[in-house]
Amino acid sequence: MKTNVQWRRRTVWGLLVLLIAWGLFQGFRPQAVEVDVGSASRAALRVVLEQEGRTRVLDRYVVTAPVAGYARRIRLDIGQSVERGALLVELEPVRAEALDPRRRAEAQARIFAAEAGLKATEQRVKAAASSADLAQAELQRVRALRLQGHVSAAAEDRAASEAQRSAAELSSAQFAVASARHELEAARTTLRFAGSASPNERVAVRSPVAGRVLKMAHKSEGTVANGQPLVEIGNPGALEVEVDLLSADAVRIHPGTRVVFERWGGAGVLEGVVRVIEPSGFTKVSALGVQEQRVWVIVAFTSPPSQWQRLGDGYRVEASFIVWEGQDILQIPASALFRDGDGWAVFVVEHGKAAKRRVEVGQRTGLSAQVVSGIEAGERVINHPDDRVREGVSVAAR
């Protein structure tokens, strides 16, 4: 009986020691690092540059006022179709300004003054005519006496000079009368046409092309200056897309580069190609306040017009410039790459442990990277490796 009790006691203590040893072993042995695991696979890979753009009419015409004048109200509406040579607006001569009571009284006073001045000059004409007649008669008498030898040649010269002077004064007085009449007529005209229009002479402004009205710069009637925009006309059926890219991105594309338009508001995806890369850049301040050098890139649609006919002038589109694409490309998540000297490396999972592998990288996107050598399809790689992941460390997929 005593032997059985001792045996049981020894068995309990033995089990207790084993449990403590197992707990210590589990507590002090290295734990596997939990990591995110991806895999190397073969699939299509596309390198794109994404940027917002906007549509614009390929050929737009800004119709301006050929002369300064008074434009009648334009009866057209935005979106309305017009034919080539259709009348857009008529320009009348600039209307005279309206006179307030004070200025009207001044105009009437100028008329009275002009009438008085005309009468005064007419009286001077009569006086000058009398003097001229008298001088001419005196000249005739002196010449008659000169023939009889009763006066000298000097007296005849003085009489001739007086006759010429009187004739000149008469001509001057007659010119003064004509000038006074013009001044009177001008004063009367100012009062007669104050605030009135002169619609007899009109200039017709016509459409240079057939298209639709895109913008109305001057809708209501009013005075317009020479060269002032009135109407913009274009053909919304001929659209292109303008996109401003960073200059560093613009050098990666060329005319003919394929462009895909997604999230443009309609169903499906639209296609296009780069038509022009403008040679001159411009400075633009980003939303973060950083100055950027950007370049306008013009893209032409290659999809059938029936697919994008609902787009209009100035609509927003998402443009994806396809810089490079390939099929059956070995690729891994770009987050698995890290710098190793002058090259790139990844951690692969081999038998539950991390193993560093140097790789040669080709094309890269924001999410994936092409692997030229160093890894095989199907191998598992560790995404976002931190400082706990080292060569030979046990890892477990999170």
Coordinates of C-alpha atoms in Angstrom, one line a residue:
M1 CA 0.0 0.0 0.0
K2 CA 2.8 2.4 0.9
T3 CA 4.6 1.5 -2.3
N4 CA 1.6 2.4 -4.4
V5 CA 1.3 5.8 -2.8
Q6 CA 5.0 6.6 -3.4
W7 CA 4.7 5.5 -7.0
R8 CA 1.8 7.7 -7.6
R9 CA 3.5 10.6 -5.9
R10 CA 6.6 10.2 -8.1
T11 CA 4.4 10.0 -11.2
V12 CA 2.7 13.3 -10.4
W13 CA 6.0 15.0 -9.8
G14 CA 7.4 13.6 -13.0
L15 CA 4.4 14.9 -15.0
L16 CA 4.7 18.3 -13.3
V17 CA 8.4 18.5 -14.2
L18 CA 7.6 17.6 -17.8
L19 CA 4.9 20.3 -18.1
I20 CA 7.3 22.9 -16.7
A21 CA 10.0 21.9 -19.1
W22 CA 7.6 22.0 -22.1
G23 CA 6.4 25.4 -21.1
L24 CA 10.0 26.7 -20.8
F25 CA 10.8 25.2 -24.2
Q26 CA 7.8 26.9 -25.8
G27 CA 8.5 30.2 -24.1
F28 CA 12.2 30.5 -25.0
R29 CA 12.2 29.0 -28.5
P30 CA 12.3 31.6 -31.4
Q31 CA 8.8 32.5 -32.7
A32 CA 7.9 32.7 -36.4
V33 CA 7.5 36.3 -37.7
E34 CA 4.0 36.9 -39.2
V35 CA 4.3 38.4 -42.7
D36 CA 2.2 39.2 -45.7
V37 CA 3.0 36.8 -48.5
G38 CA 2.6 37.2 -52.3
S39 CA 3.6 35.1 -55.2
A40 CA 5.4 35.3 -58.5
S41 CA 3.1 34.8 -61.4
R42 CA 2.8 35.2 -65.1
A43 CA 0.2 37.6 -66.5
A44 CA -0.2 40.6 -68.7
L45 CA 1.6 43.8 -67.5
R46 CA 0.9 47.3 -68.5
V47 CA 2.8 50.5 -67.6
V48 CA 0.6 53.6 -67.8
L49 CA 0.7 57.3 -67.0
E50 CA -2.7 58.4 -65.6
Q51 CA -3.8 62.0 -65.7
E52 CA -7.1 63.9 -66.0
G53 CA -7.8 65.7 -69.3
R54 CA -10.6 67.6 -70.9
T55 CA -12.2 67.5 -74.3
R56 CA -12.2 70.4 -76.7
V57 CA -13.5 71.1 -80.2
L58 CA -10.9 70.4 -82.8
D59 CA -11.7 73.6 -84.9
R60 CA -13.4 76.5 -83.1
Y61 CA -14.0 79.9 -84.6
V62 CA -14.3 83.1 -82.4
V63 CA -16.4 85.6 -84.4
T64 CA -15.5 89.1 -83.5
A65 CA -16.9 92.5 -84.3
P66 CA -15.3 93.8 -87.6
V67 CA -16.0 97.4 -86.6
A68 CA -17.0 99.3 -83.5
G69 CA -20.8 99.8 -83.4
Y70 CA -24.1 99.0 -81.7
A71 CA -24.9 95.3 -81.8
R72 CA -28.5 94.2 -81.9
R73 CA -29.6 91.3 -79.6
I74 CA -28.3 88.0 -80.9
R75 CA -31.2 85.6 -81.4
L76 CA -29.2 82.4 -81.3
D77 CA -28.9 80.0 -78.4
I78 CA -26.0 77.9 -77.2
G79 CA -26.0 74.6 -79.0
Q80 CA -28.0 75.9 -81.9
S81 CA -26.9 74.8 -85.4
V82 CA -25.9 77.5 -87.9
E83 CA -25.0 77.3 -91.6
R84 CA -22.1 78.8 -93.3
G85 CA -22.9 82.4 -94.1
A86 CA -25.8 82.6 -91.7
L87 CA -26.5 86.0 -90.2
L88 CA -25.3 86.1 -86.6
V89 CA -25.8 89.7 -85.7
E90 CA -26.1 93.2 -87.2
L91 CA -24.0 96.1 -86.2
E92 CA -25.4 99.6 -86.4
P93 CA -23.5 102.9 -86.2
V94 CA -22.7 103.9 -82.6
R95 CA -25.7 105.8 -81.2
A96 CA -25.4 109.4 -80.1
E97 CA -25.4 110.0 -76.3
A98 CA -28.5 111.4 -74.6
L99 CA -28.5 114.9 -73.3
D100 CA -29.6 115.9 -69.8
P101 CA -31.6 119.1 -69.4
R102 CA -28.4 121.2 -68.7
R103 CA -26.6 120.0 -71.7
R104 CA -29.7 120.3 -73.8
A105 CA -30.0 124.0 -72.8
E106 CA -26.3 124.4 -73.6
A107 CA -26.9 122.9 -77.1
Q108 CA -29.8 125.3 -77.7
A109 CA -27.7 128.2 -76.5
R110 CA -25.0 127.2 -79.0
I111 CA -27.6 127.2 -81.7
F112 CA -28.6 130.7 -80.8
A113 CA -25.0 131.8 -80.7
A114 CA -24.4 130.2 -84.1
E115 CA -27.4 132.0 -85.6
A116 CA -26.2 135.3 -84.2
G117 CA -22.7 134.7 -85.5
L118 CA -24.2 133.9 -88.9
K119 CA -26.1 137.1 -89.0
A120 CA -23.1 139.1 -88.0
T121 CA -20.9 137.6 -90.7
E122 CA -23.7 138.2 -93.3
Q123 CA -23.6 141.9 -92.3
R124 CA -19.9 142.0 -92.6
V125 CA -20.3 140.5 -96.1
K126 CA -22.6 143.4 -97.0
A127 CA -20.1 145.9 -95.7
A128 CA -17.3 144.3 -97.5
A129 CA -19.3 144.2 -100.7
S130 CA -20.0 147.9 -100.4
S131 CA -16.4 148.7 -99.8
A132 CA -15.4 146.5 -102.8
D133 CA -17.9 148.3 -105.1
L134 CA -16.6 151.7 -103.9
A135 CA -13.0 150.7 -104.4
Q136 CA -13.8 149.3 -107.9
A137 CA -15.6 152.5 -108.9
E138 CA -12.7 154.6 -107.6
L139 CA -10.3 152.6 -109.6
Q140 CA -12.3 153.2 -112.8
R141 CA -12.3 157.0 -112.2
V142 CA -8.6 157.1 -111.4
R143 CA -7.8 155.1 -114.6
A144 CA -9.9 157.5 -116.6
L145 CA -8.1 160.5 -115.2
R146 CA -4.8 158.8 -115.7
L147 CA -5.6 158.6 -119.4
Q148 CA -6.2 162.3 -119.4
G149 CA -3.0 163.0 -117.6
H150 CA -4.6 164.5 -114.5
V151 CA -3.3 161.9 -111.9
S152 CA 0.0 160.2 -111.5
A153 CA 0.7 156.5 -111.9
A154 CA 1.2 156.1 -108.1
A155 CA -2.4 157.2 -107.6
E156 CA -3.6 154.6 -110.0
D157 CA -1.6 151.9 -108.2
R158 CA -3.0 152.9 -104.9
A159 CA -6.5 152.7 -106.3
A160 CA -5.9 149.2 -107.7
S161 CA -4.4 148.0 -104.4
E162 CA -7.4 149.3 -102.5
A163 CA -9.7 147.5 -105.0
Q164 CA -7.8 144.2 -104.5
R165 CA -7.9 144.6 -100.7
S166 CA -11.6 145.2 -100.7
A167 CA -12.2 142.2 -103.0
A168 CA -10.1 140.0 -100.6
E169 CA -12.1 141.2 -97.6
L170 CA -15.3 140.4 -99.4
S171 CA -14.1 136.8 -100.1
S172 CA -13.0 136.4 -96.5
A173 CA -16.4 137.6 -95.3
Q174 CA -18.1 135.1 -97.7
F175 CA -16.0 132.2 -96.3
A176 CA -16.9 133.4 -92.8
V177 CA -20.6 133.1 -93.7
A178 CA -20.1 129.6 -95.0
S179 CA -18.3 128.6 -91.8
A180 CA -20.9 130.1 -89.6
R181 CA -23.6 128.2 -91.5
H182 CA -21.7 124.9 -90.9
E183 CA -21.4 125.7 -87.2
L184 CA -25.1 126.4 -87.0
E185 CA -25.9 123.1 -88.8
A186 CA -23.6 121.2 -86.4
A187 CA -25.3 122.7 -83.4
R188 CA -28.7 121.9 -84.7
T189 CA -27.5 118.3 -85.6
T190 CA -26.3 117.7 -82.0
L191 CA -29.6 118.6 -80.6
R192 CA -31.6 116.9 -83.4
F193 CA -29.9 113.4 -83.1
A194 CA -29.2 113.4 -79.3
G195 CA -30.2 109.9 -78.0
S196 CA -31.4 108.7 -81.4
A197 CA -30.2 105.9 -83.6
S198 CA -29.0 105.9 -87.2
P199 CA -29.9 102.4 -88.3
N200 CA -29.7 103.1 -92.0
E201 CA -26.1 101.8 -92.3
R202 CA -25.7 98.3 -90.9
V203 CA -22.9 95.8 -90.9
A204 CA -23.9 92.1 -91.2
V205 CA -21.7 89.6 -89.2
R206 CA -22.1 86.1 -90.7
S207 CA -20.9 82.7 -89.7
P208 CA -17.6 81.6 -91.3
V209 CA -18.4 77.9 -91.1
A210 CA -21.3 75.5 -90.5
G211 CA -21.4 74.3 -86.9
R212 CA -23.0 74.8 -83.6
V213 CA -22.9 77.7 -81.2
L214 CA -20.5 76.9 -78.3
K215 CA -20.4 80.2 -76.4
M216 CA -22.1 83.5 -76.5
A217 CA -19.7 86.3 -75.5
H218 CA -22.2 89.1 -76.2
K219 CA -25.9 88.1 -76.1
S220 CA -27.8 91.3 -75.4
E221 CA -27.7 94.4 -77.6
G222 CA -25.2 97.1 -76.8
T223 CA -22.1 98.9 -77.9
V224 CA -19.2 96.7 -79.0
A225 CA -15.6 97.6 -79.7
N226 CA -13.6 96.7 -82.8
G227 CA -12.4 93.1 -82.4
Q228 CA -14.6 92.3 -79.4
P229 CA -15.6 88.5 -79.3
L230 CA -19.3 87.9 -80.1
V231 CA -19.9 84.2 -80.7
E232 CA -17.8 81.0 -80.7
I233 CA -18.8 78.4 -83.3
G234 CA -17.5 74.9 -83.8
N235 CA -18.4 71.3 -84.6
P236 CA -18.8 69.2 -81.4
G237 CA -18.7 66.1 -83.6
A238 CA -14.9 66.7 -84.0
L239 CA -13.4 66.4 -80.6
E240 CA -9.9 65.9 -79.2
V241 CA -8.5 65.7 -75.7
E242 CA -5.9 68.0 -74.1
V243 CA -3.9 66.6 -71.1
D244 CA -1.3 68.5 -69.1
L245 CA 1.5 66.0 -68.1
L246 CA 4.6 66.6 -66.1
S247 CA 7.5 67.3 -68.4
A248 CA 9.4 64.3 -66.9
D249 CA 6.4 62.1 -67.9
A250 CA 5.9 63.7 -71.3
V251 CA 9.4 62.6 -72.5
R252 CA 8.3 59.0 -72.0
I253 CA 5.6 59.1 -74.6
H254 CA 5.6 60.0 -78.3
P255 CA 3.1 60.7 -81.1
G256 CA 1.2 57.5 -81.8
T257 CA 1.3 56.3 -78.2
R258 CA -1.9 54.5 -77.3
V259 CA -4.3 56.1 -74.8
V260 CA -7.2 54.5 -73.0
F261 CA -10.0 56.6 -71.5
E262 CA -11.7 55.1 -68.5
R263 CA -14.3 56.6 -66.1
W264 CA -15.4 59.1 -68.6
G265 CA -19.1 58.7 -67.7
G266 CA -20.2 56.3 -70.4
A267 CA -20.2 52.6 -70.8
G268 CA -17.0 50.9 -72.0
V269 CA -13.5 52.2 -72.6
L270 CA -12.6 54.7 -75.3
E271 CA -9.4 54.5 -77.3
G272 CA -7.1 57.2 -78.7
V273 CA -3.6 58.0 -79.8
V274 CA -1.2 60.9 -79.0
R275 CA -1.4 63.4 -81.9
V276 CA 0.8 66.2 -80.7
I277 CA 3.2 66.9 -77.8
E278 CA 3.6 70.6 -77.6
P279 CA 7.3 71.6 -77.6
S280 CA 6.9 74.4 -75.1
G281 CA 6.1 73.8 -71.4
F282 CA 4.5 76.0 -68.8
T283 CA 4.7 76.4 -65.0
K284 CA 1.7 75.3 -62.9
V285 CA 1.3 75.4 -59.1
S286 CA 0.0 72.1 -57.7
A287 CA -2.6 71.7 -55.0
L288 CA 0.2 71.4 -52.5
G289 CA 1.7 74.7 -53.6
V290 CA 4.6 73.2 -55.6
Q291 CA 5.6 74.7 -58.9
E292 CA 5.6 72.1 -61.6
Q293 CA 6.7 72.2 -65.3
R294 CA 4.0 70.7 -67.4
V295 CA 3.4 70.1 -71.1
W296 CA 0.2 70.0 -73.1
V297 CA -0.4 66.7 -74.9
I298 CA -3.1 66.5 -77.5
V299 CA -4.9 63.1 -78.0
A300 CA -7.1 62.1 -80.9
F301 CA -9.9 59.6 -80.6
T302 CA -9.6 56.4 -82.5
S303 CA -12.9 54.8 -81.2
P304 CA -15.9 55.2 -83.5
P305 CA -17.7 58.6 -83.0
S306 CA -20.9 56.8 -82.0
Q307 CA -19.2 55.7 -78.8
W308 CA -18.2 59.2 -77.6
Q309 CA -20.9 61.4 -79.3
R310 CA -22.3 62.2 -75.8
L311 CA -19.1 64.0 -74.9
G312 CA -19.1 67.7 -75.4
D313 CA -16.6 70.6 -75.4
G314 CA -14.8 70.9 -72.0
Y315 CA -15.8 67.5 -70.6
R316 CA -13.6 65.8 -68.0
V317 CA -12.0 62.4 -68.9
E318 CA -9.4 60.1 -67.3
A319 CA -6.5 59.4 -69.7
S320 CA -4.2 56.5 -69.3
F321 CA -1.1 56.7 -71.6
I322 CA 0.2 53.2 -72.2
V323 CA 4.0 53.5 -72.0
W324 CA 4.7 49.7 -72.2
E325 CA 2.7 46.5 -72.2
G326 CA 3.4 42.8 -72.5
Q327 CA 1.7 39.4 -72.2
D328 CA 2.8 36.4 -70.1
I329 CA 5.2 38.6 -68.0
L330 CA 6.7 37.1 -64.8
Q331 CA 5.9 39.7 -62.1
I332 CA 5.7 40.1 -58.3
P333 CA 4.2 42.7 -56.1
A334 CA 6.2 45.9 -56.2
S335 CA 6.0 46.1 -52.4
A336 CA 8.2 43.0 -52.1
L337 CA 11.3 44.7 -53.6
F338 CA 13.9 46.5 -51.5
R339 CA 17.3 47.9 -52.3
D340 CA 20.4 45.7 -51.9
G341 CA 23.5 47.6 -52.8
D342 CA 23.1 48.8 -56.4
G343 CA 20.4 46.3 -57.2
W344 CA 17.2 44.9 -56.0
A345 CA 16.4 41.9 -53.8
V346 CA 13.4 40.1 -52.3
F347 CA 12.7 37.7 -49.4
V348 CA 11.2 34.4 -50.6
V349 CA 9.7 31.8 -48.3
E350 CA 11.6 28.5 -48.3
H351 CA 10.6 25.7 -45.9
G352 CA 9.0 28.2 -43.6
K353 CA 12.0 30.5 -43.4
A354 CA 13.0 33.8 -45.2
A355 CA 15.7 33.6 -47.8
K356 CA 17.1 36.7 -49.5
R357 CA 17.2 36.5 -53.3
R358 CA 18.8 39.1 -55.6
V359 CA 16.6 39.8 -58.7
E360 CA 16.8 41.8 -61.9
V361 CA 13.9 44.1 -62.3
G362 CA 12.4 45.2 -65.7
Q363 CA 9.3 47.4 -66.1
R364 CA 7.5 48.6 -63.0
T365 CA 4.1 49.9 -62.1
G366 CA 2.7 51.1 -58.9
L367 CA 1.6 47.6 -57.9
S368 CA 3.6 45.1 -59.8
A369 CA 7.2 44.7 -61.1
Q370 CA 8.6 42.6 -63.9
V371 CA 11.2 40.1 -62.9
V372 CA 13.8 39.3 -65.5
S373 CA 15.8 36.8 -63.5
G374 CA 16.4 35.6 -59.9
I375 CA 13.0 34.1 -59.2
E376 CA 10.7 31.5 -60.7
A377 CA 6.9 31.5 -61.2
G378 CA 5.0 30.1 -58.2
E379 CA 7.5 31.1 -55.6
R380 CA 6.2 33.0 -52.6
V381 CA 7.6 36.4 -51.7
I382 CA 7.3 38.5 -48.6
N383 CA 5.5 41.9 -49.0
H384 CA 6.6 44.9 -47.0
P385 CA 9.5 43.2 -45.2
D386 CA 10.4 45.0 -42.0
D387 CA 13.6 44.9 -39.8
R388 CA 12.5 41.6 -38.2
V389 CA 12.7 39.7 -41.4
R390 CA 16.2 38.5 -42.0
E391 CA 18.0 35.6 -43.7
G392 CA 16.9 32.3 -42.1
V393 CA 14.2 33.8 -39.9
S394 CA 11.1 31.6 -39.5
V395 CA 8.1 33.2 -41.0
A396 CA 4.4 32.5 -41.1
A397 CA 1.8 33.9 -43.4
R398 CA -0.5 36.4 -41.7

